[in-house]
Amino acid sequence: MIGSLKGVVTAIGEDAALIEVNGVGYVVQAGSRTLSRLSVGEAAMLAIETHVREDAIKLYGFSSEEERGWFTHLQSVQSVGAKVALNILDTLTTGDIGDAISLQDKASFARANGVGPKLAARIVQELAGKAPPRGFLAHAPLSATAKGPVLVAGGSGARGEAVSALVNLGIDAATAARAVATAMKTLGEDPATPDLIRAALKEVRG
């Protein structure tokens, strides 16, 4: 999986940026706080959270590993998806989020677009008893920690990334490895990573 991207910003849209890395342009979804820190034509390094679905692969970018960690942590709450989590991170700093949870401050979360009183109450209730996110050493500077993909056991290259993607979707490592191996028999020994992930998902889901 992609853990970070370091490249040149070639375009910035309303909810995404195009980051060119070694001649390849990556569309990275991001909140307005992160996008406001980018400039077209300048270098940037973003922490990346990769969401893999059967019909799409999306990259979400953040200015720090701590933000990326909270993005994932917030989505452990029922009814909080990627869009709502980004809205919360646009409204509150990571420190503010931690404080709001500790103080059971529902009103702070309700300030974010898409978060009503009931969802705000659920967020503080469900996250109150959980440890804060660590991510990939979430509280260290991004420049010191984000050095590329972080893989689970399962091989290198496309094979390792595909196994990691399936594990991140909640599939146990052994099942993921078998599915990827079966998919590679169909696709050949050098498939594109997205194609391999989709084929392996089909194997798992029958």
PDB file of C-alpha atoms in Angstrom:
ATOM      1  CA  MET A   1       0.000   0.000   0.000  1.00  0.00           C
ATOM      2  CA  ILE A   2       1.050   3.596  -0.506  1.00  0.00           C
ATOM      3  CA  GLY A   3       2.055   5.176   2.805  1.00  0.00           C
ATOM      4  CA  SER A   4       3.295   8.517   1.517  1.00  0.00           C
ATOM      5  CA  LEU A   5       3.863  10.489  -1.671  1.00  0.00           C
ATOM      6  CA  LYS A   6       6.659  12.952  -2.366  1.00  0.00           C
ATOM      7  CA  GLY A   7       6.476  14.821  -5.628  1.00  0.00           C
ATOM      8  CA  VAL A   8       5.444  18.008  -7.415  1.00  0.00           C
ATOM      9  CA  VAL A   9       1.946  19.466  -7.193  1.00  0.00           C
ATOM     10  CA  THR A  10       0.681  19.880 -10.760  1.00  0.00           C
ATOM     11  CA  ALA A  11      -2.954  20.800 -10.041  1.00  0.00           C
ATOM     12  CA  ILE A  12      -5.228  21.587  -7.107  1.00  0.00           C
ATOM     13  CA  GLY A  13      -8.983  21.117  -7.257  1.00  0.00           C
ATOM     14  CA  GLU A  14     -11.831  21.702  -4.846  1.00  0.00           C
ATOM     15  CA  ASP A  15     -11.315  18.418  -3.006  1.00  0.00           C
ATOM     16  CA  ALA A  16      -8.191  16.871  -4.515  1.00  0.00           C
ATOM     17  CA  ALA A  17      -4.688  17.530  -5.770  1.00  0.00           C
ATOM     18  CA  LEU A  18      -2.643  15.966  -8.551  1.00  0.00           C
ATOM     19  CA  ILE A  19       0.821  14.955  -7.348  1.00  0.00           C
ATOM     20  CA  GLU A  20       3.364  13.901  -9.968  1.00  0.00           C
ATOM     21  CA  VAL A  21       5.908  11.354  -8.761  1.00  0.00           C
ATOM     22  CA  ASN A  22       8.527  10.120 -11.226  1.00  0.00           C
ATOM     23  CA  GLY A  23       6.306  10.917 -14.194  1.00  0.00           C
ATOM     24  CA  VAL A  24       3.144   9.383 -12.723  1.00  0.00           C
ATOM     25  CA  GLY A  25       0.284  11.637 -11.599  1.00  0.00           C
ATOM     26  CA  TYR A  26      -1.603  10.570  -8.470  1.00  0.00           C
ATOM     27  CA  VAL A  27      -5.036  12.030  -7.716  1.00  0.00           C
ATOM     28  CA  VAL A  28      -5.075  12.568  -3.959  1.00  0.00           C
ATOM     29  CA  GLN A  29      -8.300  13.408  -2.131  1.00  0.00           C
ATOM     30  CA  ALA A  30      -7.741  15.892   0.678  1.00  0.00           C
ATOM     31  CA  GLY A  31      -9.495  18.319   2.975  1.00  0.00           C
ATOM     32  CA  SER A  32      -9.364  22.066   2.500  1.00  0.00           C
ATOM     33  CA  ARG A  33      -6.859  22.479   5.358  1.00  0.00           C
ATOM     34  CA  THR A  34      -4.347  20.210   3.602  1.00  0.00           C
ATOM     35  CA  LEU A  35      -5.023  21.630   0.136  1.00  0.00           C
ATOM     36  CA  SER A  36      -4.477  25.179   1.405  1.00  0.00           C
ATOM     37  CA  ARG A  37      -0.891  24.246   2.294  1.00  0.00           C
ATOM     38  CA  LEU A  38      -0.088  23.122  -1.272  1.00  0.00           C
ATOM     39  CA  SER A  39       1.058  25.256  -4.194  1.00  0.00           C
ATOM     40  CA  VAL A  40       1.081  24.310  -7.867  1.00  0.00           C
ATOM     41  CA  GLY A  41       4.591  23.773  -9.152  1.00  0.00           C
ATOM     42  CA  GLU A  42       6.086  23.212  -5.711  1.00  0.00           C
ATOM     43  CA  ALA A  43       7.257  20.008  -4.070  1.00  0.00           C
ATOM     44  CA  ALA A  44       5.052  18.376  -1.463  1.00  0.00           C
ATOM     45  CA  MET A  45       5.094  15.318   0.756  1.00  0.00           C
ATOM     46  CA  LEU A  46       1.837  13.881   2.021  1.00  0.00           C
ATOM     47  CA  ALA A  47       0.963  11.042   4.352  1.00  0.00           C
ATOM     48  CA  ILE A  48      -1.389   8.750   2.440  1.00  0.00           C
ATOM     49  CA  GLU A  49      -4.294   6.562   3.491  1.00  0.00           C
ATOM     50  CA  THR A  50      -5.311   4.150   0.720  1.00  0.00           C
ATOM     51  CA  HIS A  51      -8.914   2.975   0.465  1.00  0.00           C
ATOM     52  CA  VAL A  52      -9.395  -0.101  -1.719  1.00  0.00           C
ATOM     53  CA  ARG A  53     -12.827  -1.069  -2.972  1.00  0.00           C
ATOM     54  CA  GLU A  54     -13.793  -3.561  -5.644  1.00  0.00           C
ATOM     55  CA  ASP A  55     -14.581  -0.765  -8.089  1.00  0.00           C
ATOM     56  CA  ALA A  56     -12.125   1.941  -7.029  1.00  0.00           C
ATOM     57  CA  ILE A  57      -8.876   2.759  -5.294  1.00  0.00           C
ATOM     58  CA  LYS A  58      -8.732   6.173  -3.595  1.00  0.00           C
ATOM     59  CA  LEU A  59      -5.790   7.969  -2.036  1.00  0.00           C
ATOM     60  CA  TYR A  60      -6.388  10.394   0.828  1.00  0.00           C
ATOM     61  CA  GLY A  61      -3.604  12.839   1.652  1.00  0.00           C
ATOM     62  CA  PHE A  62      -2.638  14.579   4.887  1.00  0.00           C
ATOM     63  CA  SER A  63      -0.010  17.035   6.048  1.00  0.00           C
ATOM     64  CA  SER A  64       1.038  14.793   8.932  1.00  0.00           C
ATOM     65  CA  GLU A  65       0.905  11.190  10.075  1.00  0.00           C
ATOM     66  CA  GLU A  66      -1.108  12.328  13.077  1.00  0.00           C
ATOM     67  CA  GLU A  67      -3.862  13.657  10.812  1.00  0.00           C
ATOM     68  CA  ARG A  68      -3.826  10.430   8.810  1.00  0.00           C
ATOM     69  CA  GLY A  69      -4.131   8.426  12.018  1.00  0.00           C
ATOM     70  CA  TRP A  70      -7.128  10.429  13.208  1.00  0.00           C
ATOM     71  CA  PHE A  71      -8.752  10.110   9.783  1.00  0.00           C
ATOM     72  CA  THR A  72      -8.727   6.326  10.204  1.00  0.00           C
ATOM     73  CA  HIS A  73      -9.627   6.438  13.894  1.00  0.00           C
ATOM     74  CA  LEU A  74     -12.697   8.606  13.332  1.00  0.00           C
ATOM     75  CA  GLN A  75     -14.034   6.146  10.773  1.00  0.00           C
ATOM     76  CA  SER A  76     -14.199   3.430  13.435  1.00  0.00           C
ATOM     77  CA  VAL A  77     -17.361   5.229  14.563  1.00  0.00           C
ATOM     78  CA  GLN A  78     -20.566   4.094  12.888  1.00  0.00           C
ATOM     79  CA  SER A  79     -21.816   6.550  10.219  1.00  0.00           C
ATOM     80  CA  VAL A  80     -18.465   8.355   9.977  1.00  0.00           C
ATOM     81  CA  GLY A  81     -17.115   7.844   6.489  1.00  0.00           C
ATOM     82  CA  ALA A  82     -14.161   9.386   4.692  1.00  0.00           C
ATOM     83  CA  LYS A  83     -15.990  12.604   3.780  1.00  0.00           C
ATOM     84  CA  VAL A  84     -17.197  13.260   7.318  1.00  0.00           C
ATOM     85  CA  ALA A  85     -13.771  12.430   8.765  1.00  0.00           C
ATOM     86  CA  LEU A  86     -12.171  14.956   6.379  1.00  0.00           C
ATOM     87  CA  ASN A  87     -14.752  17.560   7.365  1.00  0.00           C
ATOM     88  CA  ILE A  88     -13.905  17.031  11.037  1.00  0.00           C
ATOM     89  CA  LEU A  89     -10.189  17.421  10.320  1.00  0.00           C
ATOM     90  CA  ASP A  90     -10.952  20.621   8.406  1.00  0.00           C
ATOM     91  CA  THR A  91     -12.826  21.980  11.418  1.00  0.00           C
ATOM     92  CA  LEU A  92     -10.681  20.774  14.323  1.00  0.00           C
ATOM     93  CA  THR A  93      -6.954  20.283  14.749  1.00  0.00           C
ATOM     94  CA  THR A  94      -5.795  16.880  15.942  1.00  0.00           C
ATOM     95  CA  GLY A  95      -5.204  18.393  19.371  1.00  0.00           C
ATOM     96  CA  ASP A  96      -8.728  19.820  19.402  1.00  0.00           C
ATOM     97  CA  ILE A  97     -10.164  16.410  18.506  1.00  0.00           C
ATOM     98  CA  GLY A  98      -8.367  14.730  21.396  1.00  0.00           C
ATOM     99  CA  ASP A  99      -9.475  17.438  23.789  1.00  0.00           C
ATOM    100  CA  ALA A 100     -13.097  17.272  22.595  1.00  0.00           C
ATOM    101  CA  ILE A 101     -13.183  13.520  23.182  1.00  0.00           C
ATOM    102  CA  SER A 102     -11.625  13.830  26.634  1.00  0.00           C
ATOM    103  CA  LEU A 103     -14.037  16.590  27.619  1.00  0.00           C
ATOM    104  CA  GLN A 104     -17.052  14.919  25.962  1.00  0.00           C
ATOM    105  CA  ASP A 105     -17.439  18.125  23.973  1.00  0.00           C
ATOM    106  CA  LYS A 106     -20.121  17.203  21.465  1.00  0.00           C
ATOM    107  CA  ALA A 107     -20.566  20.788  20.288  1.00  0.00           C
ATOM    108  CA  SER A 108     -17.052  20.931  18.821  1.00  0.00           C
ATOM    109  CA  PHE A 109     -17.704  17.942  16.577  1.00  0.00           C
ATOM    110  CA  ALA A 110     -21.129  19.289  15.608  1.00  0.00           C
ATOM    111  CA  ARG A 111     -19.393  22.286  14.028  1.00  0.00           C
ATOM    112  CA  ALA A 112     -18.153  20.071  11.195  1.00  0.00           C
ATOM    113  CA  ASN A 113     -20.235  19.734   8.032  1.00  0.00           C
ATOM    114  CA  GLY A 114     -22.217  16.493   8.031  1.00  0.00           C
ATOM    115  CA  VAL A 115     -22.044  16.025  11.808  1.00  0.00           C
ATOM    116  CA  GLY A 116     -25.348  16.467  13.574  1.00  0.00           C
ATOM    117  CA  PRO A 117     -25.980  16.341  17.328  1.00  0.00           C
ATOM    118  CA  LYS A 118     -26.618  12.582  17.386  1.00  0.00           C
ATOM    119  CA  LEU A 119     -23.477  11.725  15.431  1.00  0.00           C
ATOM    120  CA  ALA A 120     -21.408  14.146  17.524  1.00  0.00           C
ATOM    121  CA  ALA A 121     -22.626  12.394  20.676  1.00  0.00           C
ATOM    122  CA  ARG A 122     -21.794   8.990  19.185  1.00  0.00           C
ATOM    123  CA  ILE A 123     -18.275  10.102  18.283  1.00  0.00           C
ATOM    124  CA  VAL A 124     -17.370  11.265  21.784  1.00  0.00           C
ATOM    125  CA  GLN A 125     -19.045   8.246  23.360  1.00  0.00           C
ATOM    126  CA  GLU A 126     -17.422   5.592  21.174  1.00  0.00           C
ATOM    127  CA  LEU A 127     -13.940   7.119  21.106  1.00  0.00           C
ATOM    128  CA  ALA A 128     -13.810   8.041  24.796  1.00  0.00           C
ATOM    129  CA  GLY A 129     -12.592   4.600  25.847  1.00  0.00           C
ATOM    130  CA  LYS A 130     -10.178   4.061  22.956  1.00  0.00           C
ATOM    131  CA  ALA A 131      -6.481   4.874  22.811  1.00  0.00           C
ATOM    132  CA  PRO A 132      -5.592   7.711  20.401  1.00  0.00           C
ATOM    133  CA  PRO A 133      -4.343   6.665  16.969  1.00  0.00           C
ATOM    134  CA  ARG A 134      -0.718   5.828  16.414  1.00  0.00           C
ATOM    135  CA  GLY A 135      -0.658   5.310  12.654  1.00  0.00           C
ATOM    136  CA  PHE A 136       2.834   4.857  11.260  1.00  0.00           C
ATOM    137  CA  LEU A 137       4.458   6.479  14.304  1.00  0.00           C
ATOM    138  CA  ALA A 138       1.717   9.066  14.110  1.00  0.00           C
ATOM    139  CA  HIS A 139       3.284  11.681  16.359  1.00  0.00           C
ATOM    140  CA  ALA A 140       6.684  11.823  14.641  1.00  0.00           C
ATOM    141  CA  PRO A 141       7.410  14.321  11.841  1.00  0.00           C
ATOM    142  CA  LEU A 142       6.322  13.046   8.447  1.00  0.00           C
ATOM    143  CA  SER A 143       9.756  13.653   6.938  1.00  0.00           C
ATOM    144  CA  ALA A 144      11.281  11.235   9.449  1.00  0.00           C
ATOM    145  CA  THR A 145       8.691   8.503   9.259  1.00  0.00           C
ATOM    146  CA  ALA A 146       7.040   8.276   5.827  1.00  0.00           C
ATOM    147  CA  LYS A 147       9.562   6.435   3.729  1.00  0.00           C
ATOM    148  CA  GLY A 148       7.275   4.555   1.364  1.00  0.00           C
ATOM    149  CA  PRO A 149       4.921   1.596   1.446  1.00  0.00           C
ATOM    150  CA  VAL A 150       4.393  -0.398   4.595  1.00  0.00           C
ATOM    151  CA  LEU A 151       3.642  -4.016   3.754  1.00  0.00           C
ATOM    152  CA  VAL A 152       2.535  -7.060   5.646  1.00  0.00           C
ATOM    153  CA  ALA A 153       4.212 -10.371   5.024  1.00  0.00           C
ATOM    154  CA  GLY A 154       3.286 -11.685   1.636  1.00  0.00           C
ATOM    155  CA  GLY A 155       6.033 -10.820  -0.760  1.00  0.00           C
ATOM    156  CA  SER A 156       7.282  -7.691  -2.429  1.00  0.00           C
ATOM    157  CA  GLY A 157       5.998  -5.574  -5.304  1.00  0.00           C
ATOM    158  CA  ALA A 158       2.446  -6.058  -6.549  1.00  0.00           C
ATOM    159  CA  ARG A 159       2.018  -9.311  -4.608  1.00  0.00           C
ATOM    160  CA  GLY A 160       2.924  -7.739  -1.272  1.00  0.00           C
ATOM    161  CA  GLU A 161       0.826  -4.632  -1.903  1.00  0.00           C
ATOM    162  CA  ALA A 162      -2.188  -6.744  -2.870  1.00  0.00           C
ATOM    163  CA  VAL A 163      -1.917  -8.912   0.249  1.00  0.00           C
ATOM    164  CA  SER A 164      -1.597  -5.758   2.364  1.00  0.00           C
ATOM    165  CA  ALA A 165      -4.667  -4.228   0.708  1.00  0.00           C
ATOM    166  CA  LEU A 166      -6.797  -7.279   1.456  1.00  0.00           C
ATOM    167  CA  VAL A 167      -5.594  -7.432   5.056  1.00  0.00           C
ATOM    168  CA  ASN A 168      -6.531  -3.755   5.446  1.00  0.00           C
ATOM    169  CA  LEU A 169     -10.040  -4.697   4.332  1.00  0.00           C
ATOM    170  CA  GLY A 170     -10.309  -7.150   7.233  1.00  0.00           C
ATOM    171  CA  ILE A 171      -9.336 -10.338   5.420  1.00  0.00           C
ATOM    172  CA  ASP A 172      -6.967 -12.562   7.372  1.00  0.00           C
ATOM    173  CA  ALA A 173      -3.413 -12.734   6.041  1.00  0.00           C
ATOM    174  CA  ALA A 174      -3.486 -16.411   5.108  1.00  0.00           C
ATOM    175  CA  THR A 175      -6.698 -16.050   3.091  1.00  0.00           C
ATOM    176  CA  ALA A 176      -5.370 -12.881   1.454  1.00  0.00           C
ATOM    177  CA  ALA A 177      -2.120 -14.575   0.447  1.00  0.00           C
ATOM    178  CA  ARG A 178      -3.981 -17.547  -1.068  1.00  0.00           C
ATOM    179  CA  ALA A 179      -6.334 -15.277  -3.001  1.00  0.00           C
ATOM    180  CA  VAL A 180      -3.467 -13.217  -4.385  1.00  0.00           C
ATOM    181  CA  ALA A 181      -1.547 -16.339  -5.383  1.00  0.00           C
ATOM    182  CA  THR A 182      -4.603 -17.696  -7.228  1.00  0.00           C
ATOM    183  CA  ALA A 183      -5.181 -14.350  -8.940  1.00  0.00           C
ATOM    184  CA  MET A 184      -1.571 -14.235 -10.099  1.00  0.00           C
ATOM    185  CA  LYS A 185      -1.992 -17.590 -11.828  1.00  0.00           C
ATOM    186  CA  THR A 186      -4.708 -15.981 -13.924  1.00  0.00           C
ATOM    187  CA  LEU A 187      -3.068 -12.608 -14.502  1.00  0.00           C
ATOM    188  CA  GLY A 188       0.529 -13.753 -14.854  1.00  0.00           C
ATOM    189  CA  GLU A 189       3.641 -13.000 -12.823  1.00  0.00           C
ATOM    190  CA  ASP A 190       3.800  -9.230 -13.431  1.00  0.00           C
ATOM    191  CA  PRO A 191       0.284  -7.795 -13.122  1.00  0.00           C
ATOM    192  CA  ALA A 192      -0.561  -4.189 -12.271  1.00  0.00           C
ATOM    193  CA  THR A 193      -1.268  -3.828  -8.560  1.00  0.00           C
ATOM    194  CA  PRO A 194      -4.874  -2.511  -8.940  1.00  0.00           C
ATOM    195  CA  ASP A 195      -5.740  -5.392 -11.303  1.00  0.00           C
ATOM    196  CA  LEU A 196      -4.267  -7.907  -8.885  1.00  0.00           C
ATOM    197  CA  ILE A 197      -6.206  -6.465  -5.938  1.00  0.00           C
ATOM    198  CA  ARG A 198      -9.501  -6.602  -7.832  1.00  0.00           C
ATOM    199  CA  ALA A 199      -8.876 -10.174  -9.004  1.00  0.00           C
ATOM    200  CA  ALA A 200      -7.924 -11.290  -5.495  1.00  0.00           C
ATOM    201  CA  LEU A 201     -11.057  -9.696  -4.035  1.00  0.00           C
ATOM    202  CA  LYS A 202     -13.149 -11.676  -6.510  1.00  0.00           C
ATOM    203  CA  GLU A 203     -11.394 -14.866  -5.365  1.00  0.00           C
ATOM    204  CA  VAL A 204     -12.174 -14.126  -1.721  1.00  0.00           C
ATOM    205  CA  ARG A 205     -15.802 -13.262  -2.407  1.00  0.00           C
ATOM    206  CA  GLY A 206     -16.293 -16.236  -4.714  1.00  0.00           C
TER     207      GLY A 206
END
